[in-house]
Amino acid sequence: MFLSVFDVFKIGIGPSSSHTMGPMTAAGHFLDLLRQHPSRHEAVAVGATLYGSLAFTGKGHATDRAVALGLLGWTPAELDPDEAERQLDALGTTHLLRLDGLPPLAFDPTTDIVFNYGPPLPGHANGLVFCARGATGAELLSETYYSIGGGFVVTAQEREAPPAAAAASSWPYPFATAATMLRMARESGLSIAQMKRANEVHRQSPDEVDRGLARLWSVMNGCIERGLGQEGELPGGLRVRRRAATIHRQLEAERLANRSQPHASTDWLSVYAMAVNEENAAGGRVVTSPTNGAAGVVPAVLRYYLDHCIGAEPEKVADFLLTAAAIGGLIKHNASISGAEAGCQGEVGSAAAMAAAGLCAVLGGSPEQVENAAEIALEHHLGMTCDPAAGLVQVPCIERNGIGAIKAVAAASLALRGDGSHFMPLDNCIEAMRQTGEAMNERFKETSLGGLAVNLPEC
């Protein structure tokens, strides 16, 4: 099993990896498919239908906007916000797509994106179908996609019959379970980060890996900085105000006056995470970690390590990210990182496990202690539902990232106090999360039909 660090951590835009980045990517894939179709020159119109969680919380997650941007040719990683907004405004007037390799295509986002609130498609809670039609209205091409979390997209056929993966022997350290990962670490004498790096350089150069990791941290840290400097209300109608900038000023003032409480460290963790998730809620640039809804946990813990931990070494940023990605890959491979599939245990729970592992590693933890840290963090998120108010990634999502970061640091600290031996293996904890997600009622899995999402203050 091999999932690259650059698959786990992807640069994109908010507010959701599954509801924004995934549908945008799927739209681009459909255009590529249409360009290859023998009757492509007969196409006159395109449309999309959203199912399951994409329908129920699509408006709050800007899924319709993401589909339109994808059909305009934008990708999450390359989006220019100003130019994209100009093109969306023009599309709202012309209702016409003009794309390379295709004839002009009629498309009105207000009518040609259908929110289907019936049963979800069979392959995943996040399903969408794209269709191209000819002059008579007959269907020329249709494809079903599933946005499976973290910005990953598969077709219905790929979901039912996944493409054959490269043979395990083609990777230096092909661990598909935590138990195998620990065994390989013992046999090789390498750290988890070193094994993960060996897998990465198997398909790209060491310089490319280093540059890619540096860029990931640059975008993560830049997102924290932007979030710490922004104020005002977040979009969406809930009138939720940004708080990170105000809290950050308070913390800086207390530190300068030497009046900080011992527990202020948890406030620093929270403010870093909240800064990221406020940016995400505003549609800003973030890094899936492993999703947008949980994008604040890993950057917050890494920034906390650099700014607050004694003996922190900036050159260990890469080891932190590689270790975190190894854990994220195990969770995605053996369970899910999708809130629509597993609830928030699959998002913030996974992120906390990743961050705990990364911090434990850079603070000198052994592979066994790193695995223990990840298990502790994940264990104490089991059963957490995904219940965003009004389908917006704001309440309780922003604060939840702060608490997830705090749990991650506590888990790493506990693991470092031990020798790595513990009762519950990470593999068993991941399996428990998978089973819990399967048994969880769909009302508590990103449909905004249960939990906090329906227990709102009356105005």
XYZ file of N, CA, C and O in Angstrom, residues 13-185:
692
model
N -8.609 24.745 -2.014
C -9.388 25.859 -1.478
C -10.495 25.346 -0.574
O -10.901 24.187 -0.647
N -10.996 26.230 0.287
C -12.094 25.888 1.166
C -13.435 26.050 0.473
O -13.505 26.541 -0.648
N -14.502 25.627 1.148
C -14.513 25.195 2.543
C -14.432 23.686 2.772
O -14.398 23.255 3.914
N -14.433 22.856 1.711
C -14.494 21.415 1.954
C -13.723 20.660 0.894
O -13.874 20.930 -0.300
N -12.916 19.691 1.327
C -12.197 18.868 0.358
C -13.145 17.935 -0.376
O -13.006 17.703 -1.579
N -14.134 17.401 0.330
C -15.061 16.457 -0.300
C -16.181 17.153 -1.047
O -16.673 16.643 -2.054
N -16.611 18.317 -0.575
C -17.754 19.001 -1.172
C -17.356 20.145 -2.105
O -18.194 20.640 -2.865
N -16.108 20.587 -2.031
C -15.646 21.675 -2.892
C -14.554 21.180 -3.838
O -14.727 21.177 -5.057
N -13.435 20.730 -3.272
C -12.317 20.292 -4.102
C -12.671 19.073 -4.943
O -12.350 19.000 -6.135
N -13.331 18.075 -4.336
C -13.679 16.861 -5.058
C -14.582 17.121 -6.251
O -14.278 16.708 -7.380
N -15.727 17.805 -6.060
C -16.601 18.102 -7.196
C -15.927 18.955 -8.268
O -16.181 18.769 -9.464
N -15.073 19.889 -7.867
C -14.354 20.695 -8.856
C -13.443 19.806 -9.698
O -13.385 19.928 -10.933
N -12.742 18.897 -9.024
C -11.863 17.968 -9.734
C -12.666 17.039 -10.638
O -12.270 16.766 -11.779
N -13.806 16.544 -10.141
C -14.646 15.658 -10.936
C -15.140 16.355 -12.199
O -15.191 15.740 -13.280
N -15.482 17.630 -12.093
C -15.933 18.384 -13.264
C -14.838 18.441 -14.321
O -15.104 18.274 -15.525
N -13.605 18.653 -13.883
C -12.485 18.670 -14.819
C -12.275 17.326 -15.481
O -11.992 17.243 -16.689
N -12.422 16.245 -14.712
C -12.289 14.900 -15.270
C -13.371 14.635 -16.313
O -13.104 14.015 -17.353
N -14.588 15.132 -16.042
C -15.666 14.921 -17.012
C -15.379 15.672 -18.310
O -15.633 15.147 -19.406
N -14.858 16.872 -18.213
C -14.510 17.612 -19.426
C -13.452 16.858 -20.241
O -13.535 16.798 -21.472
N -12.464 16.302 -19.543
C -11.441 15.513 -20.245
C -12.069 14.298 -20.922
O -11.696 13.942 -22.053
N -13.014 13.662 -20.235
C -13.700 12.506 -20.810
C -14.501 12.920 -22.046
O -14.511 12.212 -23.066
N -15.164 14.068 -21.948
C -15.950 14.553 -23.078
C -15.065 14.887 -24.271
O -15.442 14.633 -25.426
N -13.895 15.436 -24.008
C -12.974 15.768 -25.106
C -12.541 14.515 -25.879
O -12.193 14.601 -27.051
N -12.533 13.386 -25.211
C -12.120 12.137 -25.850
C -13.283 11.416 -26.530
O -13.079 10.421 -27.215
N -14.496 11.902 -26.350
C -15.676 11.209 -26.866
C -15.809 11.438 -28.369
O -15.627 12.572 -28.849
N -16.127 10.402 -29.143
C -16.211 10.564 -30.601
C -17.290 11.550 -31.047
O -17.175 12.125 -32.138
N -18.330 11.759 -30.227
C -19.410 12.681 -30.602
C -19.304 14.019 -29.871
O -20.295 14.738 -29.716
N -18.092 14.351 -29.422
C -17.937 15.566 -28.614
C -18.410 16.821 -29.339
O -18.915 17.761 -28.716
N -18.258 16.869 -30.690
C -18.633 18.078 -31.422
C -20.145 18.239 -31.519
O -20.631 19.305 -31.910
N -20.893 17.189 -31.152
C -22.349 17.283 -31.157
C -22.896 17.802 -29.826
O -24.092 18.089 -29.711
N -22.059 17.897 -28.819
C -22.509 18.348 -27.501
C -22.880 19.821 -27.536
O -22.163 20.648 -28.113
N -24.021 20.149 -26.906
C -24.463 21.544 -26.854
C -24.711 22.014 -25.427
O -24.845 23.219 -25.180
N -24.789 21.072 -24.466
C -25.103 21.464 -23.089
C -24.555 20.436 -22.115
O -24.382 19.257 -22.446
N -24.265 20.891 -20.892
C -23.835 20.004 -19.814
C -24.621 20.320 -18.550
O -25.173 21.423 -18.399
N -24.660 19.347 -17.655
C -25.330 19.543 -16.378
C -24.780 18.591 -15.344
O -24.002 17.678 -15.659
N -25.172 18.793 -14.089
C -24.698 17.946 -12.995
C -25.817 17.742 -11.996
O -26.646 18.639 -11.767
N -25.859 16.549 -11.398
C -26.823 16.236 -10.345
C -26.056 15.776 -9.112
O -25.183 14.913 -9.207
N -26.389 16.354 -7.967
C -25.726 16.056 -6.702
C -26.610 15.155 -5.859
O -27.828 15.375 -5.769
N -26.004 14.149 -5.223
C -26.739 13.185 -4.420
C -26.173 13.106 -3.008
O -25.022 13.460 -2.751
N -27.005 12.583 -2.102
C -26.550 12.316 -0.739
C -26.093 13.572 -0.021
O -26.733 14.621 -0.078
N -24.966 13.455 0.647
C -24.443 14.579 1.416
C -24.116 15.778 0.542
O -24.228 16.922 0.978
N -23.718 15.531 -0.698
C -23.432 16.651 -1.599
C -24.680 17.473 -1.849
O -24.600 18.689 -2.061
N -25.851 16.821 -1.847
C -27.103 17.556 -2.030
C -27.516 18.251 -0.736
O -27.816 19.449 -0.730
N -27.496 17.494 0.376
C -28.015 18.037 1.626
C -27.191 19.209 2.158
O -27.749 20.153 2.725
N -25.876 19.167 2.004
C -25.039 20.263 2.529
C -24.242 20.949 1.415
O -23.285 21.652 1.687
N -24.657 20.736 0.178
C -23.934 21.316 -0.946
C -23.946 22.828 -0.965
O -22.936 23.463 -1.281
N -25.085 23.434 -0.628
C -25.150 24.902 -0.633
C -24.193 25.485 0.399
O -23.447 26.424 0.111
N -24.221 24.930 1.608
C -23.346 25.437 2.658
C -21.881 25.213 2.369
O -21.029 25.980 2.817
N -21.571 24.155 1.622
C -20.187 23.836 1.288
C -19.760 24.411 -0.071
O -18.662 24.107 -0.550
N -20.635 25.180 -0.711
C -20.328 25.805 -2.008
C -20.052 24.774 -3.096
O -19.236 24.997 -3.983
N -20.770 23.629 -3.038
C -20.557 22.592 -4.040
C -20.987 23.050 -5.420
O -20.322 22.740 -6.424
N -22.104 23.791 -5.500
C -22.558 24.276 -6.807
C -21.537 25.235 -7.417
O -21.252 25.177 -8.622
N -20.962 26.071 -6.607
C -19.922 26.988 -7.089
C -18.698 26.203 -7.553
O -18.087 26.522 -8.586
N -18.348 25.149 -6.809
C -17.181 24.330 -7.163
C -17.395 23.621 -8.496
O -16.484 23.536 -9.322
N -18.602 23.099 -8.711
C -18.901 22.436 -9.978
C -18.769 23.422 -11.133
O -18.174 23.103 -12.177
N -19.304 24.619 -10.946
C -19.205 25.629 -11.997
C -17.750 25.998 -12.279
O -17.341 26.118 -13.441
N -16.956 26.158 -11.229
C -15.541 26.484 -11.419
C -14.808 25.352 -12.137
O -13.968 25.598 -13.013
N -15.132 24.111 -11.780
C -14.502 22.979 -12.451
C -14.863 22.920 -13.926
O -14.014 22.633 -14.778
N -16.113 23.227 -14.247
C -16.536 23.233 -15.646
C -15.972 24.428 -16.410
O -15.926 24.415 -17.641
N -15.545 25.435 -15.690
C -14.841 26.557 -16.320
C -13.363 26.242 -16.553
O -12.651 27.038 -17.150
N -12.921 25.094 -16.039
C -11.542 24.665 -16.276
C -10.592 24.857 -15.124
O -9.393 24.582 -15.257
N -11.085 25.293 -13.965
C -10.202 25.527 -12.822
C -9.964 24.245 -12.039
O -10.827 23.367 -11.967
N -8.778 24.134 -11.444
C -8.460 23.066 -10.503
C -8.225 23.684 -9.128
O -7.852 24.862 -9.030
N -8.444 22.927 -8.046
C -8.276 23.503 -6.707
C -6.887 24.095 -6.463
O -6.751 25.152 -5.851
N -5.851 23.425 -6.960
C -4.485 23.869 -6.667
C -4.096 25.114 -7.449
O -3.215 25.866 -7.020
N -4.732 25.350 -8.593
C -4.317 26.453 -9.469
C -5.304 27.604 -9.491
O -5.155 28.526 -10.290
N -6.310 27.580 -8.651
C -7.364 28.590 -8.704
C -6.843 29.991 -8.433
O -6.142 30.226 -7.453
N -7.179 30.929 -9.322
C -6.924 32.352 -9.123
C -8.252 32.967 -8.678
O -9.164 33.124 -9.489
N -8.408 33.316 -7.405
C -9.722 33.751 -6.898
C -10.327 34.922 -7.663
O -11.528 34.912 -7.961
N -9.530 35.915 -7.990
C -10.077 37.095 -8.669
C -10.551 36.760 -10.076
O -11.658 37.142 -10.480
N -9.724 36.050 -10.840
C -10.107 35.693 -12.202
C -11.261 34.698 -12.199
O -12.171 34.780 -13.041
N -11.254 33.783 -11.259
C -12.348 32.819 -11.173
C -13.666 33.529 -10.895
O -14.705 33.183 -11.478
N -13.637 34.511 -10.016
C -14.856 35.260 -9.704
C -15.352 36.021 -10.926
O -16.568 36.086 -11.189
N -14.438 36.575 -11.686
C -14.837 37.290 -12.903
C -15.506 36.336 -13.886
O -16.536 36.667 -14.495
N -14.942 35.131 -14.038
C -15.514 34.159 -14.966
C -16.871 33.653 -14.486
O -17.774 33.417 -15.297
N -17.032 33.485 -13.177
C -18.331 33.069 -12.644
C -19.392 34.131 -12.923
O -20.539 33.810 -13.279
N -19.035 35.398 -12.753
C -19.975 36.482 -13.038
C -20.383 36.467 -14.507
O -21.569 36.637 -14.846
N -19.401 36.256 -15.384
C -19.694 36.213 -16.817
C -20.586 35.023 -17.154
O -21.529 35.130 -17.948
N -20.313 33.873 -16.522
C -21.121 32.684 -16.763
C -22.568 32.908 -16.331
O -23.509 32.421 -16.980
N -22.753 33.665 -15.262
C -24.097 33.963 -14.794
C -24.905 34.776 -15.780
O -26.144 34.773 -15.738
N -24.210 35.453 -16.677
C -24.889 36.260 -17.701
C -25.026 35.515 -19.018
O -26.089 35.482 -19.636
N -23.935 34.875 -19.461
C -23.928 34.230 -20.787
C -24.503 32.818 -20.769
O -25.028 32.345 -21.782
N -24.387 32.128 -19.613
C -24.812 30.720 -19.487
C -24.162 29.858 -20.564
O -24.774 28.937 -21.112
N -22.878 30.162 -20.818
C -22.168 29.474 -21.889
C -20.732 29.195 -21.469
O -20.033 30.077 -20.958
N -20.299 27.944 -21.702
C -18.916 27.548 -21.443
C -18.165 27.507 -22.769
O -18.626 26.886 -23.732
N -17.017 28.164 -22.816
C -16.158 28.134 -24.006
C -14.822 27.540 -23.592
O -14.029 28.185 -22.910
N -14.601 26.283 -23.989
C -13.462 25.524 -23.504
C -12.657 24.975 -24.665
O -13.200 24.636 -25.726
N -11.361 24.866 -24.470
C -10.490 24.309 -25.503
C -10.902 22.873 -25.817
O -11.150 22.065 -24.917
N -10.962 22.569 -27.127
C -11.247 21.210 -27.555
C -12.708 20.827 -27.538
O -13.050 19.669 -27.814
N -13.593 21.758 -27.207
C -15.022 21.474 -27.143
C -15.817 22.600 -27.780
O -15.370 23.758 -27.786
N -17.006 22.310 -28.310
C -17.859 23.377 -28.828
C -18.430 24.187 -27.672
O -18.359 23.757 -26.513
N -19.006 25.359 -27.937
C -19.665 26.108 -26.864
C -20.748 25.248 -26.208
O -21.523 24.573 -26.895
N -20.796 25.255 -24.884
C -21.724 24.406 -24.138
C -22.623 25.260 -23.253
O -22.135 26.080 -22.463
N -23.924 25.074 -23.406
C -24.866 25.793 -22.556
C -24.797 25.249 -21.136
O -24.812 24.026 -20.930
N -24.715 26.161 -20.171
C -24.661 25.747 -18.769
C -25.040 26.923 -17.886
O -24.365 27.946 -17.859
N -26.164 26.775 -17.181
C -26.637 27.776 -16.228
C -26.547 27.159 -14.837
O -27.302 26.233 -14.513
N -25.611 27.616 -14.000
C -25.429 26.993 -12.686
C -26.698 26.963 -11.843
O -26.875 26.068 -11.014
N -27.596 27.902 -12.042
C -28.801 27.961 -11.200
C -29.834 26.895 -11.574
O -30.678 26.535 -10.754
N -29.784 26.396 -12.799
C -30.766 25.395 -13.226
C -30.143 24.075 -13.655
O -30.818 23.034 -13.627
N -28.888 24.096 -14.056
C -28.247 22.891 -14.583
C -27.447 22.131 -13.538
O -26.788 21.142 -13.863
N -27.487 22.607 -12.282
C -26.959 21.828 -11.154
C -28.155 21.468 -10.294
O -28.813 22.331 -9.716
N -28.471 20.190 -10.244
C -29.669 19.707 -9.555
C -29.288 19.093 -8.215
O -28.378 18.243 -8.144
N -29.969 19.507 -7.153
C -29.762 18.939 -5.823
C -30.825 17.864 -5.609
O -32.004 18.173 -5.421
N -30.420 16.607 -5.660
C -31.344 15.488 -5.510
C -31.337 15.035 -4.052
O -30.356 14.447 -3.574
N -32.450 15.281 -3.349
C -32.521 14.982 -1.920
C -33.097 13.590 -1.639
O -33.476 13.290 -0.508
N -33.152 12.765 -2.659
C -33.608 11.390 -2.471
C -32.503 10.508 -1.938
O -31.521 10.992 -1.349
N -32.614 9.202 -2.144
C -31.588 8.280 -1.645
C -30.228 8.582 -2.259
O -30.143 8.994 -3.421
N -29.158 8.362 -1.516
C -27.820 8.560 -2.080
C -27.514 7.490 -3.116
O -28.172 6.448 -3.169
N -26.528 7.750 -3.942
C -26.070 6.734 -4.883
C -25.420 5.590 -4.102
O -24.944 5.785 -2.972
N -25.353 4.393 -4.671
C -24.933 3.221 -3.887
C -23.464 3.188 -3.490
O -23.099 2.527 -2.510
N -22.604 3.902 -4.219
C -21.175 3.736 -3.969
C -20.602 4.539 -2.824
O -19.585 4.148 -2.236
N -21.234 5.669 -2.474
C -20.685 6.551 -1.432
C -21.710 7.632 -1.145
O -22.560 7.949 -1.993
N -21.625 8.217 0.042
C -22.573 9.282 0.404
C -22.389 10.541 -0.424
O -23.314 11.352 -0.527
N -21.207 10.738 -0.999
C -20.937 11.929 -1.818
C -20.910 11.537 -3.288
O -19.864 11.189 -3.832
N -22.063 11.554 -3.942
C -22.131 11.176 -5.348
C -22.584 12.313 -6.230
O -23.388 13.160 -5.814
N -22.085 12.363 -7.457
C -22.545 13.351 -8.436
C -22.432 12.771 -9.837
O -21.534 11.973 -10.118
N -23.371 13.168 -10.679
C -23.436 12.661 -12.045
C -23.364 13.840 -13.000
O -24.133 14.802 -12.871
N -22.438 13.776 -13.959
C -22.332 14.779 -15.016
C -22.920 14.206 -16.295
O -22.807 13.005 -16.566
N -23.520 15.082 -17.085
C -24.160 14.649 -18.317
C -23.930 15.697 -19.402
O -23.996 16.901 -19.132
N -23.655 15.242 -20.625
C -23.562 16.115 -21.797
C -24.674 15.715 -22.758
O -24.913 14.517 -22.976
N -25.353 16.703 -23.337
C -26.483 16.433 -24.229
C -26.265 17.073 -25.600
O -25.543 18.059 -25.731
N -26.925 16.488 -26.585
C -26.883 17.008 -27.938
C -28.014 17.975 -28.199
O -28.798 18.317 -27.300
N -28.157 18.381 -29.455
C -29.135 19.407 -29.823
C -30.572 18.962 -29.572
O -31.449 19.777 -29.289
N -30.847 17.664 -29.664
C -32.206 17.160 -29.445
C -32.512 16.921 -27.979
O -33.630 16.558 -27.616
N -31.527 17.118 -27.116
C -31.694 16.840 -25.696
C -31.296 15.436 -25.307
O -31.327 15.081 -24.120
N -30.914 14.632 -26.292
C -30.494 13.265 -26.001
C -29.142 13.252 -25.303
O -28.269 14.075 -25.591
N -28.987 12.301 -24.413
C -27.737 12.183 -23.668
C -26.631 11.618 -24.551
O -26.786 10.576 -25.170
N -25.518 12.345 -24.604
C -24.352 11.880 -25.348
C -23.362 11.149 -24.450
O -22.728 10.180 -24.854
N -23.216 11.644 -23.236
C -22.223 11.090 -22.314
C -22.652 11.368 -20.891
O -23.116 12.466 -20.568
N -22.500 10.378 -20.036
C -22.802 10.536 -18.619
C -21.742 9.785 -17.816
O -21.284 8.723 -18.236
N -21.357 10.349 -16.688
C -20.398 9.670 -15.814
C -20.737 9.986 -14.357
O -21.100 11.116 -14.011
N -20.633 8.959 -13.539
C -20.883 9.089 -12.109
C -19.555 9.135 -11.368
O -18.662 8.315 -11.614
N -19.446 10.102 -10.448
C -18.237 10.256 -9.641
C -18.602 10.217 -8.163
O -19.705 10.603 -7.765
N -17.647 9.785 -7.380
C -17.782 9.837 -5.929
C -16.618 10.637 -5.357
O -15.457 10.391 -5.694
N -16.954 11.600 -4.503
C -15.943 12.383 -3.801
C -15.752 11.736 -2.437
O -16.587 11.893 -1.543
N -14.664 10.993 -2.279
C -14.538 10.056 -1.161
C -13.752 10.612 0.026
O -13.359 9.865 0.920
N -13.546 11.933 0.039
C -12.870 12.553 1.175
C -11.457 12.976 0.850
O -10.761 12.312 0.077
N -11.035 14.103 1.408
C -9.671 14.571 1.209
C -9.380 15.053 -0.198
O -8.222 15.190 -0.583
N -10.418 15.323 -0.998
C -10.226 15.747 -2.379
C -10.074 14.602 -3.362
O -9.937 14.828 -4.564
N -10.114 13.352 -2.876
C -9.994 12.196 -3.752
C -11.313 11.975 -4.499
O -12.397 12.090 -3.922
N -11.211 11.624 -5.784
C -12.385 11.388 -6.617
C -12.198 10.079 -7.374
O -11.107 9.801 -7.894
N -13.255 9.274 -7.432
C -13.233 8.043 -8.226
C -14.524 7.963 -9.021
O -15.553 8.523 -8.625
N -14.492 7.265 -10.152
C -15.710 7.004 -10.898
C -16.458 5.850 -10.240
O -15.917 5.132 -9.396
N -17.714 5.672 -10.662
C -18.493 4.557 -10.124
C -17.815 3.237 -10.437
O -17.779 2.329 -9.599
N -17.263 3.121 -11.638
C -16.583 1.875 -12.008
C -15.354 1.639 -11.141
O -15.091 0.516 -10.695
N -14.592 2.704 -10.884
C -13.403 2.571 -10.038
C -13.788 2.240 -8.606
O -13.048 1.542 -7.899
N -14.932 2.754 -8.163
C -15.386 2.457 -6.812
C -15.751 0.983 -6.667
O -15.449 0.341 -5.661
N -16.415 0.444 -7.691
C -16.840 -0.955 -7.655
C -15.669 -1.908 -7.887
O -15.596 -2.977 -7.283
N -14.779 -1.535 -8.787
C -13.634 -2.392 -9.107
C -12.382 -1.521 -9.152
O -11.969 -1.059 -10.220
N -11.785 -1.245 -8.004
C -10.604 -0.367 -7.967
C -9.506 -0.863 -8.886
O -9.288 -2.084 -9.006
N -8.812 0.070 -9.566
C -7.701 -0.342 -10.426
C -6.656 -1.094 -9.623
O -6.435 -0.825 -8.437
N -6.034 -2.048 -10.246
C -5.005 -2.832 -9.562
C -3.872 -1.932 -9.111
O -3.348 -1.130 -9.895
N -3.514 -2.021 -7.852
C -2.419 -1.219 -7.325
C -1.085 -1.834 -7.743
O -1.000 -3.012 -8.101
N -0.052 -0.998 -7.719
C 1.281 -1.516 -8.018
C 1.641 -2.611 -7.022
O 1.221 -2.588 -5.864
N 2.363 -3.589 -7.469
C 2.751 -4.696 -6.595
C 3.483 -4.173 -5.368
O 4.265 -3.224 -5.446
N 3.191 -4.770 -4.225
C 3.804 -4.313 -2.978
C 5.320 -4.309 -3.070
O 5.987 -3.443 -2.497
N 5.853 -5.265 -3.828
C 7.304 -5.367 -3.923
C 7.931 -4.198 -4.658
O 9.146 -4.023 -4.642
N 7.086 -3.362 -5.313
C 7.643 -2.235 -6.068
C 8.007 -1.066 -5.165
O 8.643 -0.114 -5.617
N 7.608 -1.112 -3.883
C 7.939 -0.040 -2.947
C 8.912 -0.563 -1.909
O 8.796 -1.710 -1.465
N 9.844 0.241 -1.475
C 10.808 -0.224 -0.474
C 10.160 -0.672 0.835
O 10.554 -1.670 1.423
N 9.144 0.091 1.292
C 8.495 -0.223 2.567
C 6.976 -0.146 2.395
O 6.345 0.835 2.782
N 6.371 -1.190 1.846
C 4.941 -1.169 1.516
C 4.053 -1.586 2.687
O 3.362 -2.611 2.629
N 4.058 -0.806 3.752
C 3.244 -1.203 4.901
C 1.788 -0.767 4.702
O 1.485 0.356 4.379
N 0.881 -1.729 4.896
C -0.554 -1.460 4.791
C -1.224 -1.452 6.158
O -2.402 -1.143 6.274
N -0.479 -1.801 7.187
C -0.989 -1.785 8.560
C 0.087 -1.188 9.460
O 1.273 -1.172 9.121
N -0.343 -0.746 10.635
C 0.622 -0.216 11.601
C 1.538 -1.322 12.103
O 2.729 -1.091 12.361
N 1.007 -2.534 12.242
C 1.836 -3.647 12.701
C 2.973 -3.922 11.722
O 4.130 -4.122 12.124
N 2.658 -3.907 10.439
C 3.702 -4.107 9.430
C 4.687 -2.950 9.437
O 5.903 -3.150 9.292
N 4.170 -1.737 9.611
C 5.034 -0.561 9.672
C 6.048 -0.694 10.809
O 7.254 -0.433 10.617
N 5.588 -1.114 11.966
C 6.495 -1.266 13.108
C 7.488 -2.396 12.883
O 8.664 -2.288 13.251
N 7.029 -3.475 12.280
C 7.950 -4.577 11.993
C 9.039 -4.133 11.022
O 10.233 -4.432 11.230
N 8.650 -3.417 9.980
C 9.643 -2.933 9.016
C 10.608 -1.945 9.656
O 11.799 -1.919 9.324
N 10.116 -1.126 10.575
C 10.996 -0.186 11.272
C 12.024 -0.934 12.120
O 13.210 -0.579 12.141
